[in-house]
PDB file of C-alpha atoms in Angstrom:
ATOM      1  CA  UNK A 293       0.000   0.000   0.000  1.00  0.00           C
ATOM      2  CA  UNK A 294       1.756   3.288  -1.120  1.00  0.00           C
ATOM      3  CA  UNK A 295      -0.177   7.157  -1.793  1.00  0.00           C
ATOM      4  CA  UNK A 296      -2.644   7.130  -4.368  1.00  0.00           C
ATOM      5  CA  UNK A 297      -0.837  10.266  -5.606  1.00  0.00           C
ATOM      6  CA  UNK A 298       2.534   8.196  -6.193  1.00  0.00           C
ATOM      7  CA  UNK A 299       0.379   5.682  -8.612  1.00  0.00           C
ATOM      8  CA  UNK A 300       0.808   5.947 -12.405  1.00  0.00           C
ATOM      9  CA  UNK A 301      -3.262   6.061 -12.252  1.00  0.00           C
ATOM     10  CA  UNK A 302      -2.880   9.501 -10.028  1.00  0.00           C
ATOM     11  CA  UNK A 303      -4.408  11.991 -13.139  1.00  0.00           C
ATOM     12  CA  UNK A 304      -1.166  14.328 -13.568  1.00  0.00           C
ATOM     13  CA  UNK A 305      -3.192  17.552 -13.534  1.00  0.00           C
ATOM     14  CA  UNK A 306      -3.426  16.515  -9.815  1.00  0.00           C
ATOM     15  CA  UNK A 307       0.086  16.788  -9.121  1.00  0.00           C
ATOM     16  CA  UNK A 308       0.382  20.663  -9.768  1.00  0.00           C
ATOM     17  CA  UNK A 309       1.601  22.270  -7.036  1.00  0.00           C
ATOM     18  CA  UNK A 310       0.401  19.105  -5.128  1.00  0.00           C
ATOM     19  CA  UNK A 311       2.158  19.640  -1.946  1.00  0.00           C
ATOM     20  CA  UNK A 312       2.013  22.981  -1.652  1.00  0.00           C
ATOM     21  CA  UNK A 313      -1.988  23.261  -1.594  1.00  0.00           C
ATOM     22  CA  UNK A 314      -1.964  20.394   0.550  1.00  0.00           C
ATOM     23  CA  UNK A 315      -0.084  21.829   2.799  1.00  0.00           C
ATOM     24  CA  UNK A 316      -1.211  25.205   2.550  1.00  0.00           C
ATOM     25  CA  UNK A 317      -4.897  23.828   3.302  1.00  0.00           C
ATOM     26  CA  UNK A 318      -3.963  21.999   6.223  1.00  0.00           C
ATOM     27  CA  UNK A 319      -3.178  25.591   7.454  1.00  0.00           C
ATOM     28  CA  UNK A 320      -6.371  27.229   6.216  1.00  0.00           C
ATOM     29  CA  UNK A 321      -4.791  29.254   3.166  1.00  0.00           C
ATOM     30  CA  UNK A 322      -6.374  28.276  -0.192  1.00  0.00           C
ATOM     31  CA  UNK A 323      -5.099  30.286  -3.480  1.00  0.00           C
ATOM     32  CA  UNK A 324      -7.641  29.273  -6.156  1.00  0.00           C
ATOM     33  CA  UNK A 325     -10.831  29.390  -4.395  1.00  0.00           C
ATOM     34  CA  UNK A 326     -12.675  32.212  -1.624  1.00  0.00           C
ATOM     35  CA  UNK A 327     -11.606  31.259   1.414  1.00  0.00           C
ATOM     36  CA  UNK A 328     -14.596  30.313   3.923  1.00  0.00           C
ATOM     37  CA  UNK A 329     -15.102  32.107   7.375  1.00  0.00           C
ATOM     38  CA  UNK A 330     -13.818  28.400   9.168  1.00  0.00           C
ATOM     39  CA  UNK A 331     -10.533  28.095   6.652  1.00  0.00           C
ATOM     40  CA  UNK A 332     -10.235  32.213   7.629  1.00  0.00           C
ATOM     41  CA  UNK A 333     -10.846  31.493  11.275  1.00  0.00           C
ATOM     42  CA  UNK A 334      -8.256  28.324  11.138  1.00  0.00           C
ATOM     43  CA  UNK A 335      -5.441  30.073   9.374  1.00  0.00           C
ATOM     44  CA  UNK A 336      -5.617  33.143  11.965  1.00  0.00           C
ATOM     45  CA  UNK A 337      -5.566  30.346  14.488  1.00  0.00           C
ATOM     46  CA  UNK A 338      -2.732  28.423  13.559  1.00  0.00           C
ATOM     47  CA  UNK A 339      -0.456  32.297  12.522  1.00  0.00           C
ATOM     48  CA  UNK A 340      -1.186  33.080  16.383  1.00  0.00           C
ATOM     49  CA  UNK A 341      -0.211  29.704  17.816  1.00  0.00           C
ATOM     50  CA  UNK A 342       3.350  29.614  15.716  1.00  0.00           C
ATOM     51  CA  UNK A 343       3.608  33.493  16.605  1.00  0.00           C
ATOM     52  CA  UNK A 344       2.858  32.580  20.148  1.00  0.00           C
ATOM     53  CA  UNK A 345       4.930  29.767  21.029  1.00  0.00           C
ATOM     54  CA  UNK A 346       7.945  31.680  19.372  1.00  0.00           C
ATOM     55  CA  UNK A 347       7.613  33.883  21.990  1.00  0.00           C
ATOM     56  CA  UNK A 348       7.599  31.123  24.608  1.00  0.00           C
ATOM     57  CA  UNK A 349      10.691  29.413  22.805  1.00  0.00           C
ATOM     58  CA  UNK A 350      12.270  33.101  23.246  1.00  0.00           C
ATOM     59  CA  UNK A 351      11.357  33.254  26.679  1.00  0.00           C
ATOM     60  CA  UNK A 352      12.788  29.559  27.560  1.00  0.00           C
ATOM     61  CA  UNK A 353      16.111  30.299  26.043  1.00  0.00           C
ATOM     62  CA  UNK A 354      15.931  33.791  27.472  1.00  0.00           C
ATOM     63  CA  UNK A 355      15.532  32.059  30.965  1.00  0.00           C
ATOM     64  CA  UNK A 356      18.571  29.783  30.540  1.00  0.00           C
ATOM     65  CA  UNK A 357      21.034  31.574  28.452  1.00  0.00           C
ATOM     66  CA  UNK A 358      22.944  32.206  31.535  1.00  0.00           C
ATOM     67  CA  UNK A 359      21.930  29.001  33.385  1.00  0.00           C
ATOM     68  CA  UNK A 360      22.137  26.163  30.941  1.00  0.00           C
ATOM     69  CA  UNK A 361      22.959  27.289  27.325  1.00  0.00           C
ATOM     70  CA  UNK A 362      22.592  24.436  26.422  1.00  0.00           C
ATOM     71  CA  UNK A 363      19.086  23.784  27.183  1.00  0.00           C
ATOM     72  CA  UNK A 364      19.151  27.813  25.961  1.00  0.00           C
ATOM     73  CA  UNK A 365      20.255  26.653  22.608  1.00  0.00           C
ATOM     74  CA  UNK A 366      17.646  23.893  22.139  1.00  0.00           C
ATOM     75  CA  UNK A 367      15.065  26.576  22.469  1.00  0.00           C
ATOM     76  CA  UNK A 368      16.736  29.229  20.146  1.00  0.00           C
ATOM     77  CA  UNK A 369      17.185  26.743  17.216  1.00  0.00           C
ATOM     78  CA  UNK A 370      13.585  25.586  16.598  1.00  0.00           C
ATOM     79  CA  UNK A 371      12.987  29.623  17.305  1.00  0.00           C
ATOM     80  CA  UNK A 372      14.871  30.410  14.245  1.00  0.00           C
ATOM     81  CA  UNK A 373      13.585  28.275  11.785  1.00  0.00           C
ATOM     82  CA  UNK A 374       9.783  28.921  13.484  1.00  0.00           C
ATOM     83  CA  UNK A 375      10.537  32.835  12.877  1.00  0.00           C
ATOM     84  CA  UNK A 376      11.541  32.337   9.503  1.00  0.00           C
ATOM     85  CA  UNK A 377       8.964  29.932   8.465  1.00  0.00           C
ATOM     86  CA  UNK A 378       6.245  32.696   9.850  1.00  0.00           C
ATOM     87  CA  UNK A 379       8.007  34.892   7.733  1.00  0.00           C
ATOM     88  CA  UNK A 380       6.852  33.055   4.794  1.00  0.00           C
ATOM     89  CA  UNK A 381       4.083  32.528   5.865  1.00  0.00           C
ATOM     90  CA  UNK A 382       3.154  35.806   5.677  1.00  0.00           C
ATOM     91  CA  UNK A 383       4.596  36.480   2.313  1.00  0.00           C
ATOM     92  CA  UNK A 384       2.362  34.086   1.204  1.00  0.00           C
ATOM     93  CA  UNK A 385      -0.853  35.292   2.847  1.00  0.00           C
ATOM     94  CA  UNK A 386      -0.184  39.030   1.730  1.00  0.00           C
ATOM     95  CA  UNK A 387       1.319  37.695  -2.282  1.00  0.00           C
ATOM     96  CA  UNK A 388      -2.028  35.346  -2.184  1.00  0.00           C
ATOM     97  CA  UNK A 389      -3.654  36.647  -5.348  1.00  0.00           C
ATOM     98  CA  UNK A 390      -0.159  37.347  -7.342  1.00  0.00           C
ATOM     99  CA  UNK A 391       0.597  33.355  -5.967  1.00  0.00           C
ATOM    100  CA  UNK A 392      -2.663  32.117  -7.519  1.00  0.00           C
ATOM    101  CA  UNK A 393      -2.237  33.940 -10.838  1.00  0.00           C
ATOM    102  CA  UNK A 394       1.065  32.217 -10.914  1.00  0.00           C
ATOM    103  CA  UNK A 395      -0.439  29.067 -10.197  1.00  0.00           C
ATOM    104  CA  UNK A 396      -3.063  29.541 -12.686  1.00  0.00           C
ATOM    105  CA  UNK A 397      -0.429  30.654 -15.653  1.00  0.00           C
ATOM    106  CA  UNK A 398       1.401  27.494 -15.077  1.00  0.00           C
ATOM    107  CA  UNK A 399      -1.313  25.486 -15.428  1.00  0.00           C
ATOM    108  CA  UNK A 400      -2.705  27.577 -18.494  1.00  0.00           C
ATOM    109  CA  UNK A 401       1.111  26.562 -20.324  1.00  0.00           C
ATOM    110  CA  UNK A 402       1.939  22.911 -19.051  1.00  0.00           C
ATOM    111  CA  UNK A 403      -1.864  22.080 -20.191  1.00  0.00           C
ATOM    112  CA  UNK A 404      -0.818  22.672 -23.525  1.00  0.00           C
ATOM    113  CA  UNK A 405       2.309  20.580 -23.895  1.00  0.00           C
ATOM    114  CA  UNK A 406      -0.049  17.189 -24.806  1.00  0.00           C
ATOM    115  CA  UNK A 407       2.539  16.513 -28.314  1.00  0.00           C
ATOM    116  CA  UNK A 408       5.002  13.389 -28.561  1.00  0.00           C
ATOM    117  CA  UNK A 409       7.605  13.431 -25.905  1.00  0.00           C
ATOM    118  CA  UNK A 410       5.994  16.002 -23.744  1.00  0.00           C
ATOM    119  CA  UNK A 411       3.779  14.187 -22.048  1.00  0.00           C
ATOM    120  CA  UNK A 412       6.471  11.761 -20.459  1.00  0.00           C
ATOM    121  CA  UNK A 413       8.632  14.788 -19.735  1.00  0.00           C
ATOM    122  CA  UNK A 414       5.922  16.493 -17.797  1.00  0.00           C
ATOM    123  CA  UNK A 415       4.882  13.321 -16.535  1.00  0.00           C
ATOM    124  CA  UNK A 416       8.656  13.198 -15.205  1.00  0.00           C
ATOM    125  CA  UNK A 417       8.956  16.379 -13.821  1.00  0.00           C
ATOM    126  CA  UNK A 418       5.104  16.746 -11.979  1.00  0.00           C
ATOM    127  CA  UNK A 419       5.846  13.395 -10.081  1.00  0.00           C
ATOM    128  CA  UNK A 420       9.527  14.836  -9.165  1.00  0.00           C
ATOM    129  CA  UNK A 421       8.027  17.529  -7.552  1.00  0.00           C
ATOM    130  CA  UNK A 422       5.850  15.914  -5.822  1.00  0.00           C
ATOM    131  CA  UNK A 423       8.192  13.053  -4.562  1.00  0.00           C
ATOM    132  CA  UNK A 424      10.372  15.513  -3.527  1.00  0.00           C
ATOM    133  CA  UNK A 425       8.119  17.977  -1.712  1.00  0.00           C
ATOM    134  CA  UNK A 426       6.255  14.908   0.222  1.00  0.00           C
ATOM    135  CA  UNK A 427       9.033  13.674   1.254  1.00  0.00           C
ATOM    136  CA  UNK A 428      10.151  16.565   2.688  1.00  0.00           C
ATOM    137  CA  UNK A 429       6.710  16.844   4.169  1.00  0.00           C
ATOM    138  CA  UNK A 430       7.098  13.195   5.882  1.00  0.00           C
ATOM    139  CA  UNK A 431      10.760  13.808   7.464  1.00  0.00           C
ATOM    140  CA  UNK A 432       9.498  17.413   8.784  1.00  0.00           C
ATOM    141  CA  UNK A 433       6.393  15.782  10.446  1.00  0.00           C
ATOM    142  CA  UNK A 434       9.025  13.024  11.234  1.00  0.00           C
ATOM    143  CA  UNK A 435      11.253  15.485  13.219  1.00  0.00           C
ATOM    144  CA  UNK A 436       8.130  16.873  15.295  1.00  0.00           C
ATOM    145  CA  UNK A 437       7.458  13.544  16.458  1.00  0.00           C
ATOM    146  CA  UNK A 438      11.030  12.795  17.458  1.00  0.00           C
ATOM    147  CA  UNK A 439      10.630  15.783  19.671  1.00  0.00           C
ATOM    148  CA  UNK A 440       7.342  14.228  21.176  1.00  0.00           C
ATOM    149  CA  UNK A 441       8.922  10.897  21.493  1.00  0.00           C
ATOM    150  CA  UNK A 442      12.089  12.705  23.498  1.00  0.00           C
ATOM    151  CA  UNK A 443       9.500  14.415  25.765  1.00  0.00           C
ATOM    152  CA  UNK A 444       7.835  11.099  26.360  1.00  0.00           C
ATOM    153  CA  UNK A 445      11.137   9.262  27.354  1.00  0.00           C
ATOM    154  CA  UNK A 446      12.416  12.529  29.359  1.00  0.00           C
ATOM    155  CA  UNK A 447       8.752  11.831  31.597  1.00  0.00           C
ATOM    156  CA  UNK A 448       9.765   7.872  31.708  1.00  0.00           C
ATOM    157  CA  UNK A 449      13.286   8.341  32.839  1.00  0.00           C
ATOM    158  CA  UNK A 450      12.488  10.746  35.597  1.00  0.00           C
ATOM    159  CA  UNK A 451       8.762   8.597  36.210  1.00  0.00           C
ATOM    160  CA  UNK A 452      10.571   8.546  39.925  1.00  0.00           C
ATOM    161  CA  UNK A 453      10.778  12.023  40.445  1.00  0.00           C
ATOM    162  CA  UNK A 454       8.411  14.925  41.418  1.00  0.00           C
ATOM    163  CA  UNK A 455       6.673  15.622  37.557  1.00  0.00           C
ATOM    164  CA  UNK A 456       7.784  18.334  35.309  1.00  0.00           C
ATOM    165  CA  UNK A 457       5.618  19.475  33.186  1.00  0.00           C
ATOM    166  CA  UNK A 458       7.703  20.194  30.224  1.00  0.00           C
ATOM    167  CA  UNK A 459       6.532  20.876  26.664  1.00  0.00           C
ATOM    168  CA  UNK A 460       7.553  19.136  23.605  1.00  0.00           C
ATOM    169  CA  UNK A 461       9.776  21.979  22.548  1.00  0.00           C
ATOM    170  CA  UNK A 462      11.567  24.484  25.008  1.00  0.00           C
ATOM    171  CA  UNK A 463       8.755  26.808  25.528  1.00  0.00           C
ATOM    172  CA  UNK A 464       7.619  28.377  28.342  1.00  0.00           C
ATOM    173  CA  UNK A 465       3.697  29.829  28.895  1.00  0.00           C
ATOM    174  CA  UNK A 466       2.591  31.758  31.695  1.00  0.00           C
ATOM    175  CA  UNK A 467       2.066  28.856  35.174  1.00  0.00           C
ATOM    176  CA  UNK A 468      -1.212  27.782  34.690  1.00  0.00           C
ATOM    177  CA  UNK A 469      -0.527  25.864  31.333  1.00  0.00           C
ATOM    178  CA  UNK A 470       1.929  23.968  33.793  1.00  0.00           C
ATOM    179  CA  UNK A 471       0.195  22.116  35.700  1.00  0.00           C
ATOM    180  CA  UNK A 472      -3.136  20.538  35.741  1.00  0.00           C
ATOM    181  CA  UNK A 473      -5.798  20.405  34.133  1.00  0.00           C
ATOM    182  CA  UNK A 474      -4.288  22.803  31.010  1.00  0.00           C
ATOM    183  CA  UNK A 475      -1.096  20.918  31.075  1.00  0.00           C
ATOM    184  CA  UNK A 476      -2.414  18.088  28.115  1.00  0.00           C
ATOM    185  CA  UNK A 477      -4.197  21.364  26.050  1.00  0.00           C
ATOM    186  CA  UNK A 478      -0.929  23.141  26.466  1.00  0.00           C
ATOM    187  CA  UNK A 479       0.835  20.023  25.332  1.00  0.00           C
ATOM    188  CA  UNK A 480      -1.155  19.644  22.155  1.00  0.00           C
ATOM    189  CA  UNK A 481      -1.302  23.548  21.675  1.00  0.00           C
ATOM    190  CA  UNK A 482       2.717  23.628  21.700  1.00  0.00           C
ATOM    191  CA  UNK A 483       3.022  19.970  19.426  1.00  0.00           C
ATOM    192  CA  UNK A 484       1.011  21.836  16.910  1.00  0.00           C
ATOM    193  CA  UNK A 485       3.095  24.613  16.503  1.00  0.00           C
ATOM    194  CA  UNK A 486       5.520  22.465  15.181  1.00  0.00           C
ATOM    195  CA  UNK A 487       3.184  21.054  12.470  1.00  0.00           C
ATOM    196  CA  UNK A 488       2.533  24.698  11.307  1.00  0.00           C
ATOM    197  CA  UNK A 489       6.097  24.894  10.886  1.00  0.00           C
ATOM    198  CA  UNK A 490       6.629  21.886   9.118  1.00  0.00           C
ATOM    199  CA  UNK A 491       3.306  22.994   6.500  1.00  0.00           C
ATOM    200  CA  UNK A 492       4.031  26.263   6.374  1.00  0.00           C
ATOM    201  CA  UNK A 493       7.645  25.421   5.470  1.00  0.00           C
ATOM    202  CA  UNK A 494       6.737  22.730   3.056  1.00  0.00           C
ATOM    203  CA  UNK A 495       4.430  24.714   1.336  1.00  0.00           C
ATOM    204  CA  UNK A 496       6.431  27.928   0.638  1.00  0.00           C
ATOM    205  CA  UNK A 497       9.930  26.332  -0.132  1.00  0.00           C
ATOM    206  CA  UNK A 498       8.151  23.924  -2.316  1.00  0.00           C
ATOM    207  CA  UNK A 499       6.335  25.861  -4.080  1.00  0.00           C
ATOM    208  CA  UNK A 500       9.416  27.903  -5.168  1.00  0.00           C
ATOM    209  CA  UNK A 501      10.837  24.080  -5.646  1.00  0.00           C
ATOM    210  CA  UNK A 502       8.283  22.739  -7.607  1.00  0.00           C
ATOM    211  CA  UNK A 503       8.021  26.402  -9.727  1.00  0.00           C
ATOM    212  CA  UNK A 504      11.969  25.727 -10.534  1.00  0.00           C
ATOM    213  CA  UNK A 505      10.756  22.106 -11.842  1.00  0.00           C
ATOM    214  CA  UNK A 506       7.551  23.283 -13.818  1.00  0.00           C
ATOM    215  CA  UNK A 507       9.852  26.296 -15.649  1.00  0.00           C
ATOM    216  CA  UNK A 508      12.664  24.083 -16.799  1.00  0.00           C
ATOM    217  CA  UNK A 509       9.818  21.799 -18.483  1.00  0.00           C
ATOM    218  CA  UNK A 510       8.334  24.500 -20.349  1.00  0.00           C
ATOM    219  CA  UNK A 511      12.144  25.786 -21.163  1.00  0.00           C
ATOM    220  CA  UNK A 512      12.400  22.132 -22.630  1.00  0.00           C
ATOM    221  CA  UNK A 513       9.521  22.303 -24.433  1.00  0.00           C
ATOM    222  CA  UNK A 514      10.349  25.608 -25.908  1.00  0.00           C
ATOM    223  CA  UNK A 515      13.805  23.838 -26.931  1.00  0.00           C
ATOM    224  CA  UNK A 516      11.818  20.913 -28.396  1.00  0.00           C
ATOM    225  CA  UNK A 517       9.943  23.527 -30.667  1.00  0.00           C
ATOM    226  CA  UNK A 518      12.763  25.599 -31.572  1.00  0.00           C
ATOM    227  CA  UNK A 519      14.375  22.357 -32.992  1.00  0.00           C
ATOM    228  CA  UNK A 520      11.277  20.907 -34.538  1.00  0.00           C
ATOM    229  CA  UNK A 521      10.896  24.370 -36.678  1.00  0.00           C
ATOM    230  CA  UNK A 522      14.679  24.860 -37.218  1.00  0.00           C
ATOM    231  CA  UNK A 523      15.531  20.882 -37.682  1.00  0.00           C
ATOM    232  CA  UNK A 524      14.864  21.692 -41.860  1.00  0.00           C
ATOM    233  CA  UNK A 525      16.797  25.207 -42.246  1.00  0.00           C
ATOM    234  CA  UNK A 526      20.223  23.840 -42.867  1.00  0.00           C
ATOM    235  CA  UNK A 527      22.211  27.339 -42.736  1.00  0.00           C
ATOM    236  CA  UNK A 528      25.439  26.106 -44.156  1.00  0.00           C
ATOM    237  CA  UNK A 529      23.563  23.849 -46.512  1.00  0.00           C
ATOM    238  CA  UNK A 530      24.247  26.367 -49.774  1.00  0.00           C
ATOM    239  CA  UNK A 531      27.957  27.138 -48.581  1.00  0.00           C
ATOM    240  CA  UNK A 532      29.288  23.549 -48.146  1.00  0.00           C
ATOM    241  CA  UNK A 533      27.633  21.868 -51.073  1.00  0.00           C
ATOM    242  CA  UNK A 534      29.286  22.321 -54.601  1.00  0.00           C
ATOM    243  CA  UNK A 535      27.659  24.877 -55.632  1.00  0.00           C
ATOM    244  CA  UNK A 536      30.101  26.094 -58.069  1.00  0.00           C
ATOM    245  CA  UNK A 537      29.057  22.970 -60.249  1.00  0.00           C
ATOM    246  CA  UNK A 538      25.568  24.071 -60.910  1.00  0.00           C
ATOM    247  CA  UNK A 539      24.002  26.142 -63.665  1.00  0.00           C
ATOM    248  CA  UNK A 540      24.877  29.399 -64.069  1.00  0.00           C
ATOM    249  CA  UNK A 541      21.009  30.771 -62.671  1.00  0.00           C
ATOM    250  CA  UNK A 542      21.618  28.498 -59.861  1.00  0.00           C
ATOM    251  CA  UNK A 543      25.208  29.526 -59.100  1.00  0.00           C
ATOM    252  CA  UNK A 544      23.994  33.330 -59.158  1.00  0.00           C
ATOM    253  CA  UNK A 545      21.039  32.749 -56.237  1.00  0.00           C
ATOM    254  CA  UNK A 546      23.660  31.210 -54.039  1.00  0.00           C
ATOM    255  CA  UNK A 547      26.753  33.977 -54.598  1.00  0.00           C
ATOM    256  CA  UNK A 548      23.889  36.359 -53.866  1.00  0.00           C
ATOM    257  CA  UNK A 549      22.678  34.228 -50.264  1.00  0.00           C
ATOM    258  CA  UNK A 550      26.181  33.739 -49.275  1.00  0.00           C
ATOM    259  CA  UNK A 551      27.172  37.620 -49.745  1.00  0.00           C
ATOM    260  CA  UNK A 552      23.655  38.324 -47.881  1.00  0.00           C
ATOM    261  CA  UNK A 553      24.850  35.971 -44.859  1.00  0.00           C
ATOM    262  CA  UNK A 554      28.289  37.791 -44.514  1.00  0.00           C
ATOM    263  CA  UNK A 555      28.712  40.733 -42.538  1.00  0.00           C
ATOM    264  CA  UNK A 556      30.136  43.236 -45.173  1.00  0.00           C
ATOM    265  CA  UNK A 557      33.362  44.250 -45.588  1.00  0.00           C
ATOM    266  CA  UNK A 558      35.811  46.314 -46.584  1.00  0.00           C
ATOM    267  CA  UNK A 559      38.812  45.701 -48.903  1.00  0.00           C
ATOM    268  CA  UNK A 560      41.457  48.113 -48.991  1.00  0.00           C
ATOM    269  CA  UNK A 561      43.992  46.763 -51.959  1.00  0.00           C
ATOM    270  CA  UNK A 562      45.575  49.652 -54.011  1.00  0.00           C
ATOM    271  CA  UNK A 563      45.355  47.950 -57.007  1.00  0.00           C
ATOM    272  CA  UNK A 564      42.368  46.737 -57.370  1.00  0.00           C
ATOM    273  CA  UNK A 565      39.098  47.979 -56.571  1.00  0.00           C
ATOM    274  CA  UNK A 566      36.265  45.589 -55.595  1.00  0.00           C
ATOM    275  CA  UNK A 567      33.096  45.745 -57.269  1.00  0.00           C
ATOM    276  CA  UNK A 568      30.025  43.510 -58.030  1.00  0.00           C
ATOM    277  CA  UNK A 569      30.512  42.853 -62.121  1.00  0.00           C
ATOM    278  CA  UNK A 570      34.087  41.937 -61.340  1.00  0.00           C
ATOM    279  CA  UNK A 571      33.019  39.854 -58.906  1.00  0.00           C
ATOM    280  CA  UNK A 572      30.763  37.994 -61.021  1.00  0.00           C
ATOM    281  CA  UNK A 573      32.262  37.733 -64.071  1.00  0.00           C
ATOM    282  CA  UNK A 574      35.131  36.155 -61.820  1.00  0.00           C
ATOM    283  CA  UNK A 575      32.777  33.628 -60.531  1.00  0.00           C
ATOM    284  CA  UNK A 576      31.510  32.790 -63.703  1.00  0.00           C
ATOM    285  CA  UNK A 577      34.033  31.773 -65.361  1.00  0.00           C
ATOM    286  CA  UNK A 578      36.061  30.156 -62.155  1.00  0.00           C
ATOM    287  CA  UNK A 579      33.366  29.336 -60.042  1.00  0.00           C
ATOM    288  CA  UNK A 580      35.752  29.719 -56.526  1.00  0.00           C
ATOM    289  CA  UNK A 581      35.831  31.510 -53.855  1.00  0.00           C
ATOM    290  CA  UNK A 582      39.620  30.614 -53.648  1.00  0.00           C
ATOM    291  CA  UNK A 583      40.319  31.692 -56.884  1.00  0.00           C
ATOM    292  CA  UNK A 584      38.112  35.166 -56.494  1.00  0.00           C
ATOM    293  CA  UNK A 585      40.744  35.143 -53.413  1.00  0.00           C
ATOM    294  CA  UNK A 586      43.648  34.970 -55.383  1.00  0.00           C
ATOM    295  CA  UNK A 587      42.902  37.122 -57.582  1.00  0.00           C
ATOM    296  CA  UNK A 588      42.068  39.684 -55.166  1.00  0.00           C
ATOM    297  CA  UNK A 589      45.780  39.212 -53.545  1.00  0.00           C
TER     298      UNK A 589
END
């Protein structure tokens, strides 16, 4: 048993920015559609509890910077990436309607790529996006669990001691989410900032991932046109072939193409002074550009 979105049966329009609206509407934020008073309601909800348990992961490290750095440290670390990840955040919430005329755009162009090879090269790079992006998504959501798990085995290892009642991450809320009965709401309340963190992180970095991935299909399927309608010009066709063993109509046209292709020049000889008529009656009759050289020098 594996995601349904990982199948070959998963329809590939699905996998457009995949992760990032998944992750974005486990947060509340939706680009292509209104947003409904709950999803409104929820995304306020979940900005306040990451912006308020940075400040209580500022005021644990704050607490023990002098004490135990240590312990100061493992409170500034998840601070930094939680600041910076509400950063985005909030880029995203304020660039909403530039985002989802992005989104929309890129749709509009990789809809049309449907010729030959295309469609396995989008194919390719849709499914690498989302691989990529979920799996980020699982080892984030991985790492908030870890710090669950550590809380859990800090409670078991001390089971013999008076009860501390610690948070998941270093954060520190004002007494009465210390002890009972708050102390399991607090618990969840401070576990769920770190899933905020790990969707709100998700979604923004891979959406600039995934927009990296979608761009350098389209570049390859401007490539693929560019040689499809160049593949018959041959531009060196008329000046490599022997065209000095044609008729004399025929040799004409291409003395004419190949002058037209050159950048024009100027030769300054003393005693001799270029001019179309000599040049032609010097290809007529020798039908080289060697010997038009050598005469020339």
């Amino acid at each position: 048993m594996y995601p349904k979105y990982l199948s070959k049966d998963y329809p590939l329009e699905k996998h457009l920015f995949f992760v990032t609206r998944y992750s974005f509407g486990l947060l509340g934020l939706h680009f292509e559609r209104l947003p409904s008073i709950w999803s409104t309601c929820w995304l306020i909800f979940n900005f306040v509890n990451l912006l308020h348990c940075c400040q209580a992961e500022f005021s644990f490290g704050w607490s023990y910077i002098h004490t135990s750095p240590l312990d100061a440290m493992d409170a500034f670390c998840p601070l930094a990436c939680s600041l910076t990840t509400l950063f985005k955040m909030a880029c995203m919430w304020s660039s909403r309607v530039e985002v989802a005329s992005l989104i929309k755009r890129i749709r509009q162009l990789t809809e049309q790529q449907t010729e030959g090879k295309r469609t396995d090269l989008k194919s390719g790079y849709y499914r690498l996006a989302t691989l990529l992006c979920m799996l980020i998504f699982t080892l984030g959501s991985i790492n908030t669990a870890a710090f669950v798990l550590r809380s859990f085995w800090d409670m078991w290892m001390h089971r013999h001691l008076p009860f501390k009642y610690d948070m998941p991450f270093r954060m520190i809320f004002p007494a009465v989410f210390h002890r009972m009965p708050l102390y399991p709401l607090a618990y969840l309340y401070s576990t769920w900032s770190g899933q905020v963190t790990v969707y709100a992180f998700v979604a923004t970095d891979g959406f600039f991932f995934s927009f990296t991935l979608y761009m350098t299909f389209l570049l390859k399927a401007l490539r693929m046109d560019l040689q499809r309608i160049l593949q018959p010009v041959k531009s060196e066709a008329a000046y490599n072939s022997y065209w000095y063993m044609w008729n004399r109509e025929v040799r004409q046209r291409i003395y004419l193409l190949i002058m037209r292709a050159q950048r024009p020049i100027t030769v300054q000889v003393p005693f001799f002074a270029p001019s179309l008529p000599v040049f032609t009656s010097v290809i007529k009759f020798t039908g080289s550009i060697v010997a038009l050289a050598k005469t020339i020098l």
